[in-house]
Short mmCIF file of C-alpha atoms and ligand atoms in Angstrom, two decimals:
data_model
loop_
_atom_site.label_atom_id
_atom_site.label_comp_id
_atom_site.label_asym_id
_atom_site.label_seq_id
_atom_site.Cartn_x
_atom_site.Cartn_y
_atom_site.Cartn_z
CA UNK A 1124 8.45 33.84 -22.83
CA UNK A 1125 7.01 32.73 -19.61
CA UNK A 1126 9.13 30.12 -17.75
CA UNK A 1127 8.03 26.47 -17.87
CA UNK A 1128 9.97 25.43 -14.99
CA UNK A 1129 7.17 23.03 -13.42
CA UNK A 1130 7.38 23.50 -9.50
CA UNK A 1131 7.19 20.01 -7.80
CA UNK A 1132 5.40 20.80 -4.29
CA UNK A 1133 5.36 17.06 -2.51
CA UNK A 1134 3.28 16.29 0.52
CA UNK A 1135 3.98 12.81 1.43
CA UNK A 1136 4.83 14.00 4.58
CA UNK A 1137 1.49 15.56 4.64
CA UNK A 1138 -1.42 14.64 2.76
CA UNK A 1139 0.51 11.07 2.16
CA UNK A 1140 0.89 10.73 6.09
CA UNK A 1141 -2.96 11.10 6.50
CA UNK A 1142 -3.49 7.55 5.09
CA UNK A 1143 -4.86 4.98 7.59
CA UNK A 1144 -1.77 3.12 8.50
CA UNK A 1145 1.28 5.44 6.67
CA UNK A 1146 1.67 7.51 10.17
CA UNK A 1147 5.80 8.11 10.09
CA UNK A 1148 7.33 9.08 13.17
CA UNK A 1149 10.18 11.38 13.06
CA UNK A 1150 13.12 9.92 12.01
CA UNK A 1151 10.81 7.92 9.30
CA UNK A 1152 9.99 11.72 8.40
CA UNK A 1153 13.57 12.87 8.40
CA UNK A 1154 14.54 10.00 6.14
CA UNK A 1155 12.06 10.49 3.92
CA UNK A 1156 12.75 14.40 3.77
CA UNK A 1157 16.48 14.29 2.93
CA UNK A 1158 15.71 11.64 -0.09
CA UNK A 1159 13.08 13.98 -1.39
CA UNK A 1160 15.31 16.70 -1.06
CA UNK A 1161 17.97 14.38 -3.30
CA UNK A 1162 15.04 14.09 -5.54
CA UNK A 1163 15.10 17.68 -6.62
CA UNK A 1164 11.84 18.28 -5.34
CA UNK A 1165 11.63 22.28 -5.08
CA UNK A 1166 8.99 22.32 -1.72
CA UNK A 1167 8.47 19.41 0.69
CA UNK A 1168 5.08 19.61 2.76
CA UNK A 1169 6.66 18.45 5.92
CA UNK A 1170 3.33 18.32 8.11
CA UNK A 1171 0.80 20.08 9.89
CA UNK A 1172 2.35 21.26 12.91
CA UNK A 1173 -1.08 22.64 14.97
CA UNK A 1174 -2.32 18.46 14.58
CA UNK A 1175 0.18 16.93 17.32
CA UNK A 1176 3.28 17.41 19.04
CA UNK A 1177 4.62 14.65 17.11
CA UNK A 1178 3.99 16.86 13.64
CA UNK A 1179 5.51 20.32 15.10
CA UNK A 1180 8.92 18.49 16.41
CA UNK A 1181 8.90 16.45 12.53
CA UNK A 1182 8.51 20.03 11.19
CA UNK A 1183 10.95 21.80 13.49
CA UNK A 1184 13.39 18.70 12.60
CA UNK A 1185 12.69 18.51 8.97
CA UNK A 1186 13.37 22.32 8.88
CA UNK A 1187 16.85 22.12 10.01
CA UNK A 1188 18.46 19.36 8.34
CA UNK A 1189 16.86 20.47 4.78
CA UNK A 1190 19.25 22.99 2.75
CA UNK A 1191 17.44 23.94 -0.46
CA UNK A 1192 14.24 22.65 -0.40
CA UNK A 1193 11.64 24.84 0.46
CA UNK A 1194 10.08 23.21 3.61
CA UNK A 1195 6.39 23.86 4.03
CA UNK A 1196 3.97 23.59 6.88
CA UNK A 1197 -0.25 23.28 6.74
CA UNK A 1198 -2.20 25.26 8.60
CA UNK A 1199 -5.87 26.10 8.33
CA UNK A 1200 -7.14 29.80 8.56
CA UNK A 1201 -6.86 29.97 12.17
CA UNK A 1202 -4.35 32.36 14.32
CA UNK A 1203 -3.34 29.69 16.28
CA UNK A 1204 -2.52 27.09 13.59
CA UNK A 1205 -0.46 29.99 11.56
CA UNK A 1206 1.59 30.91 14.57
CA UNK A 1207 2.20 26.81 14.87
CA UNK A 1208 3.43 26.61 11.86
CA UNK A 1209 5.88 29.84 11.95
CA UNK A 1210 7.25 27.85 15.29
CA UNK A 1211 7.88 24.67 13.68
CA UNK A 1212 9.27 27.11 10.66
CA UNK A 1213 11.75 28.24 12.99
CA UNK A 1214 15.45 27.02 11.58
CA UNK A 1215 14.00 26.61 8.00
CA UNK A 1216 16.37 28.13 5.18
CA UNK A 1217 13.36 28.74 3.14
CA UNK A 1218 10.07 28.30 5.03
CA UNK A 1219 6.69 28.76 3.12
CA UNK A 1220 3.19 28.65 4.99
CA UNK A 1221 0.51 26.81 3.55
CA UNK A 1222 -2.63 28.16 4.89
CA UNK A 1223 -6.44 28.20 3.20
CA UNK A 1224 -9.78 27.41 4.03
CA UNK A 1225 -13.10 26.16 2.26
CA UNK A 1226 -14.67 27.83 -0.43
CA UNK A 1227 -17.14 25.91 -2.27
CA UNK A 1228 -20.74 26.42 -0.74
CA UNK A 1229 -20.42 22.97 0.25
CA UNK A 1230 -17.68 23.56 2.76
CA UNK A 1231 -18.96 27.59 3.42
CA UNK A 1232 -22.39 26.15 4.53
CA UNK A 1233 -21.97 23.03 5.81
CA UNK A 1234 -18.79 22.81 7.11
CA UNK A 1235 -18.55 26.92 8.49
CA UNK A 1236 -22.26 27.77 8.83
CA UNK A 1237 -20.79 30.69 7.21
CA UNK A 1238 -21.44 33.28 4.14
CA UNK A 1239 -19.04 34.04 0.78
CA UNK A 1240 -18.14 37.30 2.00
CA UNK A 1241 -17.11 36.15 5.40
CA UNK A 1242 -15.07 33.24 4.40
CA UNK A 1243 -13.60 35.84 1.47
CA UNK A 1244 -12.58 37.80 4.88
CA UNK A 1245 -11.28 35.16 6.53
CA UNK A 1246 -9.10 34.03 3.81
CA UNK A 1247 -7.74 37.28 3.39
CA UNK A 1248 -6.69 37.37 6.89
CA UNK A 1249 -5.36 34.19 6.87
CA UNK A 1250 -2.52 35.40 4.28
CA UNK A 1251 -2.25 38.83 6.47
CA UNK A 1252 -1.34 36.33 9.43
CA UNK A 1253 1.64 34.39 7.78
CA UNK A 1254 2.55 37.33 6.21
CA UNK A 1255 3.80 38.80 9.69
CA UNK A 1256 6.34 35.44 10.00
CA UNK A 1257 7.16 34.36 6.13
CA UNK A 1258 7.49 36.01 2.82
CA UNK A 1259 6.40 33.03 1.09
CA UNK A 1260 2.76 32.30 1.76
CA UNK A 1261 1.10 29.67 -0.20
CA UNK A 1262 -3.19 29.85 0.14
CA UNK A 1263 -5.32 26.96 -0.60
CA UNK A 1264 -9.29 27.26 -1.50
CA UNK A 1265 -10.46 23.76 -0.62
CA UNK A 1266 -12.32 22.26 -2.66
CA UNK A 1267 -11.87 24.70 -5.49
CA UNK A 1268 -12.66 22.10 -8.05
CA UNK A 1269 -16.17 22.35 -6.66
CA UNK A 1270 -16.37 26.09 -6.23
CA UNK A 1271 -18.12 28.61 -8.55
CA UNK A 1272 -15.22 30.26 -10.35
CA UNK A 1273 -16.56 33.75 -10.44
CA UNK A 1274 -16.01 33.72 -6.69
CA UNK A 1275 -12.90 31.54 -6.40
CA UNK A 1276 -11.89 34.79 -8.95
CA UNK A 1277 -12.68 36.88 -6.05
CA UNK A 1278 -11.15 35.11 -3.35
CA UNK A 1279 -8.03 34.41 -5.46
CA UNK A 1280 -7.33 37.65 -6.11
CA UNK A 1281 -8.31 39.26 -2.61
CA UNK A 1282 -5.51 37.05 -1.01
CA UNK A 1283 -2.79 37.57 -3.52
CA UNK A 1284 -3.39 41.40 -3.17
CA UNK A 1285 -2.58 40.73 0.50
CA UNK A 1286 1.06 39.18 -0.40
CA UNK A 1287 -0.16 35.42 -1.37
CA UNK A 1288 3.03 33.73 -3.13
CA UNK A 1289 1.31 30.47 -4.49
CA UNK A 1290 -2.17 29.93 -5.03
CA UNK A 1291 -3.33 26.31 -4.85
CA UNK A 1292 -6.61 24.98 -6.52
CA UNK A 1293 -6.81 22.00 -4.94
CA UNK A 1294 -9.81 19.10 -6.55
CA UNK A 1295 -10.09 18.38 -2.59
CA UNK A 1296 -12.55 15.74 -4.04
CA UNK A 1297 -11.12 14.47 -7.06
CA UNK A 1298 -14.26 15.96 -8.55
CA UNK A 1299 -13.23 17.89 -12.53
CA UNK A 1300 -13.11 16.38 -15.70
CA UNK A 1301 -9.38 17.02 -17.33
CA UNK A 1302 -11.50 20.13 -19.59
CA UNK A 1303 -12.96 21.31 -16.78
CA UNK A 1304 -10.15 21.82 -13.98
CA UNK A 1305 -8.11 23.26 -17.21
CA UNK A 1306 -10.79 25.58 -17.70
CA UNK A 1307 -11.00 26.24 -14.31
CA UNK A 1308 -6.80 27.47 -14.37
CA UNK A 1309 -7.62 29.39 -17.62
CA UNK A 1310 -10.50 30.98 -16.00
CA UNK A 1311 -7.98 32.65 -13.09
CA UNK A 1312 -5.94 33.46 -15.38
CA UNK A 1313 -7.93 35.15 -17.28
CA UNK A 1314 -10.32 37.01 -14.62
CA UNK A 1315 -7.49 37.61 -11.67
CA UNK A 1316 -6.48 41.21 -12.54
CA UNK A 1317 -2.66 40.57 -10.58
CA UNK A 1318 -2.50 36.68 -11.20
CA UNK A 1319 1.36 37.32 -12.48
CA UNK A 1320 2.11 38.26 -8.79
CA UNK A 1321 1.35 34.73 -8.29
CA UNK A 1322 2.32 30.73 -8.96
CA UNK A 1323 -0.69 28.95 -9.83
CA UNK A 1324 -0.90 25.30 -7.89
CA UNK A 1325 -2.78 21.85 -8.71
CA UNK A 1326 -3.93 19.74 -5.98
CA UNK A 1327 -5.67 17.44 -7.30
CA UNK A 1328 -7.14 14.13 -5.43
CA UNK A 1329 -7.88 10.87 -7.53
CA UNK A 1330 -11.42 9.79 -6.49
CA UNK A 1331 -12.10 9.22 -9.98
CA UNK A 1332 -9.04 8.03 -11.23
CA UNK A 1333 -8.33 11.79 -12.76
CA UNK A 1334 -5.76 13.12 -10.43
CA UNK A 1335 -2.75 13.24 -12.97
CA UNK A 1336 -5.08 13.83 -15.83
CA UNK A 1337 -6.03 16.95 -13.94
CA UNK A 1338 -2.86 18.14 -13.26
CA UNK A 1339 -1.49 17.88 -16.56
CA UNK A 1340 -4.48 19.57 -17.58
CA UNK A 1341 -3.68 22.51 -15.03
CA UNK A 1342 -0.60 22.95 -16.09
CA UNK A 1343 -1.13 22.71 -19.83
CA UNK A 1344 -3.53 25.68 -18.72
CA UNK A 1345 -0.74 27.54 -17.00
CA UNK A 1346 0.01 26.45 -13.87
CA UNK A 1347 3.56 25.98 -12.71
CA UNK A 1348 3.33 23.85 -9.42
CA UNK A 1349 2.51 20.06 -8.71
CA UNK A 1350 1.44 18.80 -5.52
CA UNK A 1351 2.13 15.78 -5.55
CA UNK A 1352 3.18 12.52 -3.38
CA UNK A 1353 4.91 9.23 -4.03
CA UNK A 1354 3.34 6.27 -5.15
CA UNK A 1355 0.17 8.78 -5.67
CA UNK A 1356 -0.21 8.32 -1.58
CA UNK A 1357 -3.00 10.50 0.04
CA UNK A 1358 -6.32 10.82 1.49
CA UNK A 1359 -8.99 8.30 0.38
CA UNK A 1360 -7.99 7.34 -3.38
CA UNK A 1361 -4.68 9.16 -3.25
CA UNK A 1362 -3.20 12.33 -4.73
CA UNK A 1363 -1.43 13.07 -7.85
CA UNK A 1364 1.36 10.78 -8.25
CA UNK A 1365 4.58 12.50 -8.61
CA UNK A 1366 6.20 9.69 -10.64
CA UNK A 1367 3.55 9.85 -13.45
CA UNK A 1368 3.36 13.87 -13.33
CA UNK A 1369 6.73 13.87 -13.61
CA UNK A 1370 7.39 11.25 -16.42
CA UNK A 1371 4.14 12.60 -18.64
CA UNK A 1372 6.48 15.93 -18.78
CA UNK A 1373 9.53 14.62 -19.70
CA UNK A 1374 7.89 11.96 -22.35
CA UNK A 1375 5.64 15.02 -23.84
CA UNK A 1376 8.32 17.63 -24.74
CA UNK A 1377 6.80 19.75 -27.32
CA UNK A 1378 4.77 21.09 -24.37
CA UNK A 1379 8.57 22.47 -23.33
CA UNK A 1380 8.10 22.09 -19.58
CA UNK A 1381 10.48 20.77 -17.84
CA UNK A 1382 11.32 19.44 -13.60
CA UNK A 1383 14.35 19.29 -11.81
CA UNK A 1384 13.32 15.93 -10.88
CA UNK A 1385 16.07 12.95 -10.64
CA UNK A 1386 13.92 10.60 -12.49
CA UNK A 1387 16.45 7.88 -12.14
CA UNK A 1388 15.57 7.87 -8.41
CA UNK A 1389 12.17 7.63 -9.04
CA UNK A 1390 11.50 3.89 -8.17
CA UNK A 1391 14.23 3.60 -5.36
CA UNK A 1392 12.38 6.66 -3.63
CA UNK A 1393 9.11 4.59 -4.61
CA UNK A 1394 10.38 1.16 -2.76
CA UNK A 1395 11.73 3.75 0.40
CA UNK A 1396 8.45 4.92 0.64
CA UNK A 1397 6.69 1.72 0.74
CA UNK A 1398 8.69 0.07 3.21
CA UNK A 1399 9.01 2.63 5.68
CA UNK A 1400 4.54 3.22 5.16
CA UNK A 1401 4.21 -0.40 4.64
CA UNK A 1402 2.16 0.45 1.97
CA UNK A 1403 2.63 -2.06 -1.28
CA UNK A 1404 2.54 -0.51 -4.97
CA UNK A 1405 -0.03 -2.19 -7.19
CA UNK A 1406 1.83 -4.21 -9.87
CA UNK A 1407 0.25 -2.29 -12.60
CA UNK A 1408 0.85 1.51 -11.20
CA UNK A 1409 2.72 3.33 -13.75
CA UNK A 1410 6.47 4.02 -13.34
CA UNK A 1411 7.30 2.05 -10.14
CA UNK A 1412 4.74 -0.98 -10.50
CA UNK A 1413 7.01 -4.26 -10.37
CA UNK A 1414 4.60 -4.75 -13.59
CA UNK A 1415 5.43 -1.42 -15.15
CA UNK A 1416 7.99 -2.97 -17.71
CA UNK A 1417 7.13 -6.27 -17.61
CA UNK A 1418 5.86 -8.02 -20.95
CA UNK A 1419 4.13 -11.33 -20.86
CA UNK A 1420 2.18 -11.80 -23.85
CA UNK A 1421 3.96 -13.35 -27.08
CA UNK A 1422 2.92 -10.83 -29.41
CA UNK A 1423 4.11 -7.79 -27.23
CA UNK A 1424 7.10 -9.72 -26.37
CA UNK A 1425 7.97 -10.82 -29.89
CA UNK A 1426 7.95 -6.99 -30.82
CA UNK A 1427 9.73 -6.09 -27.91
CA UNK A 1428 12.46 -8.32 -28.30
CA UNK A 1429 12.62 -7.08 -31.93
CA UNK A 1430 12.38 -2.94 -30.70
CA UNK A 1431 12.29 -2.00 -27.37
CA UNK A 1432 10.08 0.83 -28.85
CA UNK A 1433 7.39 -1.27 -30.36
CA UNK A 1434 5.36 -1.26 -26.98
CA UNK A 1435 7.55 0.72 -24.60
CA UNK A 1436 7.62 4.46 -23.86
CA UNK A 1437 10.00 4.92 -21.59
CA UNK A 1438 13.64 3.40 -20.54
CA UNK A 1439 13.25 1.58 -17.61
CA UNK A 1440 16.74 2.91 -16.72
CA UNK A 1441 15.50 6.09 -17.23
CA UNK A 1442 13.34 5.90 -13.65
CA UNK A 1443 15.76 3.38 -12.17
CA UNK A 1444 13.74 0.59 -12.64
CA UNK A 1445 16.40 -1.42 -13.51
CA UNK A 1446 16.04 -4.06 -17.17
CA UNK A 1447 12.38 -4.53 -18.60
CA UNK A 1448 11.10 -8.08 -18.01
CA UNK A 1449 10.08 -11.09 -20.22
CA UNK A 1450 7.88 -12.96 -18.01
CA UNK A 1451 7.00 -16.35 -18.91
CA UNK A 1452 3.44 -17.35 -19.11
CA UNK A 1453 1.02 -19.56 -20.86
CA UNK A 1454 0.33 -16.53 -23.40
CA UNK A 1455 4.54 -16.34 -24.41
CA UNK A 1456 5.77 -17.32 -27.46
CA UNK A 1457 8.94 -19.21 -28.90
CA UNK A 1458 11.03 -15.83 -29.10
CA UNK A 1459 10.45 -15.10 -25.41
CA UNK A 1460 11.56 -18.64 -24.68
CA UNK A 1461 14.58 -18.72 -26.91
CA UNK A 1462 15.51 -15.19 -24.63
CA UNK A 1463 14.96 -16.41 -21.69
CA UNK A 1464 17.00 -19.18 -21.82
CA UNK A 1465 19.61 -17.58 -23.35
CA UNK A 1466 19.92 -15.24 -20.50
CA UNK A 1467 20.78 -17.89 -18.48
CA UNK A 1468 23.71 -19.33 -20.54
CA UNK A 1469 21.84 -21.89 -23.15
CA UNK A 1470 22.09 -21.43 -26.90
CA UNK A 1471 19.04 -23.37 -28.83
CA UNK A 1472 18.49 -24.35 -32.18
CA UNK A 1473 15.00 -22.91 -34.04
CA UNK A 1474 14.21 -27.00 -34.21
CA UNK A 1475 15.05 -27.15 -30.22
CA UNK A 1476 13.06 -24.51 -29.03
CA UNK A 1477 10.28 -26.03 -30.98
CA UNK A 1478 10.29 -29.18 -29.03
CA UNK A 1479 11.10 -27.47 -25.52
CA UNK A 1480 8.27 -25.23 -26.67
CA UNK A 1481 6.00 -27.76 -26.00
CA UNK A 1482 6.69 -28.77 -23.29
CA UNK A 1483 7.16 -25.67 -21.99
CA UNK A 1484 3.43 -24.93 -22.97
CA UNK A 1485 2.57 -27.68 -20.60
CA UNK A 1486 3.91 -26.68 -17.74
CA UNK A 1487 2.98 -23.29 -18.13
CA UNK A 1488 -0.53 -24.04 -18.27
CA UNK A 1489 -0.26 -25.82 -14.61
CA UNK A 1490 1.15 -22.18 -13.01
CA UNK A 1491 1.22 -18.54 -13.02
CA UNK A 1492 4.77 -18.15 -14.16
CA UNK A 1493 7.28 -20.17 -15.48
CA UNK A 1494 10.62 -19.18 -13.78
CA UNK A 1495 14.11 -19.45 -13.97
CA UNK A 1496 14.53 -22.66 -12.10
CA UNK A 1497 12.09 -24.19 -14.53
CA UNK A 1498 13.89 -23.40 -17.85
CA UNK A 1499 17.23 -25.09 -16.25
CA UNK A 1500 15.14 -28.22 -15.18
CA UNK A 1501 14.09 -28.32 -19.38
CA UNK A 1502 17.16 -27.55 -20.53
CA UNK A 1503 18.79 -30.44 -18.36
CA UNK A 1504 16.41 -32.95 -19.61
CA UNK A 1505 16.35 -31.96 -22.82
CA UNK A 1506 18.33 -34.31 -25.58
CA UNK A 1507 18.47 -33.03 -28.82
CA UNK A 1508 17.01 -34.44 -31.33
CA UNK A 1509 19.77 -35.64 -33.18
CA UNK A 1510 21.46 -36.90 -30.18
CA UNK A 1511 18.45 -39.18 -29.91
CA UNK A 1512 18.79 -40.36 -33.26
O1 KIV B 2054 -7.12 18.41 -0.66
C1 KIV B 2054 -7.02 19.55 -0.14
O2 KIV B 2054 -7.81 20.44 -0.40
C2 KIV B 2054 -5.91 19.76 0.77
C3 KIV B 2054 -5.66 21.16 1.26
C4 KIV B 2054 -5.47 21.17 2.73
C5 KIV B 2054 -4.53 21.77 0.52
O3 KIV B 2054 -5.15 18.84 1.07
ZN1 ZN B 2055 -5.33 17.19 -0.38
#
């Protein structure tokens, strides 16, 4: 039975760190590298140690300090970037180089001015390069999701042949349909004579919106890495979040795959990652939004109140995101009210909430939310209504 260990492969520290404004400097990296390493994440992308002197020390550093992580280091198909990344490799317990290059006719003509068989050459050379400093070599065909699969066939199997570990597929432009980047996986499968020398990767971007559809779909195909990042962080609209990727496996378990992913961690590692990018998570992003277990509307509420299960999926606990929320709005109903304030100590009748739920209409048309200190300034005023009488 083939193992459905799911390799998590994050590169928040790469592809992550290429957002405008998310540059880390090297203790930010270090940080950032031992809590993914708490994680359970099985290979951390620390950088791309050719780009800046900056990158190679955070490499060198991150290298050291990590125990079982595999720590990772991009290079494109170039001598010089490859024997940059072996440096900043160095002290690593188990270093992996991640070196590729272009191969949809998009990137061979435009970007290399170059031909299929050349680039085919070049990528096979690439893999012969790392090979001389690491055992684990990991080979990228950007912009895969774009490139003719009879070829991508070709060029997969040309650099495993050469002693390619991992083979990444990356949707460079967040380009597939779901059927399409599955297809895509079956496809190699199917047509790379010595694909079982080999892990299949997904490296999907979201430019669509796709990028964890994708993945899953990958996977699903047979695939058994993730790249990944936190908060779905990454060039233009982001990569594949981790915390979704991670989450759709563990809700979907007839699929049987499984992570060694802490996913009570999940949304502390979210928040870390945040602050130290200064990067805010949209409310609504699954998993670590501050909206992703909030319910404000009565219906939803009134069923949640009654079963947790009637519209939610997952234990907040579960990915350390603390108690699900009843947020009070103008769209709440009674049962939320009667919750909330008994949360905060005050025990009313069916007739009282009636009457405060009036009132409590009223105010909550005038704002956004109606909060805590709110429900104490009702219940303070409020006389029953036989204590009136
Ligand atoms: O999106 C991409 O193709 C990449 C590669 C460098 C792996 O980030
Ligand atoms: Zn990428």
């Amino acid at each position: 039975m083939p193992d459905k260990k799911i390799h998590i492969f994050d590169t928040t520290l790469r592809d992550g760190e290429q957002v405008p404004g998310c540059k880390l400097n090297t203790s930010e990296k270090l940080e950032l590298a031992l809590k993914l390493e708490e994680l359970g994440v099985d290979i951390i992308e620390a950088g791309f140690p050719i780009s800046s002197p900056g990158d190679f020390h955070s490499v060198e550093e991150i290298s050291k300090i990590i125990k079982n992580s595999t720590v990772c280091g991009l290079s494109r198909a170039v001598q010089k970037d490859i024997e940059a990344a072996a440096a900043a490799l160095k002290y690593a317990k188990r270093p992996r180089i991640h070196t590729g290059i272009g191969t949809s006719d998009y990137h061979i003509k435009s970007k290399f001015n170059s031909t299929r068989e050349e680039i085919l050459q070049r990528a096979v050379q690439s893999v012969k390069w790392a090979k001389n400093f690491v055992d684990d070599v990991e080979f990228y065909a950007e912009d895969a999701g774009r490139t003719d699969n009879e070829y991508l066939a070709k060029v997969i199997e040309a650099v495993i042949a050469v002693g390619a570990t991992v083979v990444n597929i990356p949707d460079t432009t967040g380009y597939c349909l779901p059927y399409q980047y599955g297809d895509k996986i079956a496809y190699l499968i199917n047509n790379v004579k010595n694909i079982d020398k080999a892990i299949i990767s997904c490296h999907c971007h979201n430019d669509l919106g796709l990028a964890t559809a994708n993945t899953i779909a990958g996977v699903i195909a047979g695939a058994r890495q993730i790249e990944c990042t936190i908060n779905g962080l990454g060039e233009r609209a982001g990569n594949t979040s981790m915390e979704e990727c991670v989450m759709v496996i563990k809700q979907h378990k007839h699929l049987g795959f499984y992570t060694d992913i802490k996913t009570e961690m999940l949304n502390p590692v979210s928040r870390l990652v945040s602050d130290i990018m200064r990067m805010p998570v949209q409310p609504n992003k699954a998993i670590v939004g501050s909206n992703a277990f909030s319910h404000s509307s009565g219906i939803h509420q009134d069923g949640f109140l009654k079963d947790s299960l009637t519209y939610e999926i997952i234990n907040p606990e579960e990915v350390g995101a603390g108690e699900s929320k009843i947020v009070l709005t103008a769209r709440s109903g009674r049962s939320a009210l009667a919750h909330r304030f008994r949360k905060i100590g005050y025990e009313f009748t069916r007739n009282d909430i009636d009457v405060l739920y009036e009132r409590f209409l009223k105010l909550a048309d005038t704002k956004k939310e109606v909060v805590e200190n709110d429900l104490h300034e009702m219940a303070k005023t409020y006389k029953p209504i036989e204590e009136i009488a």
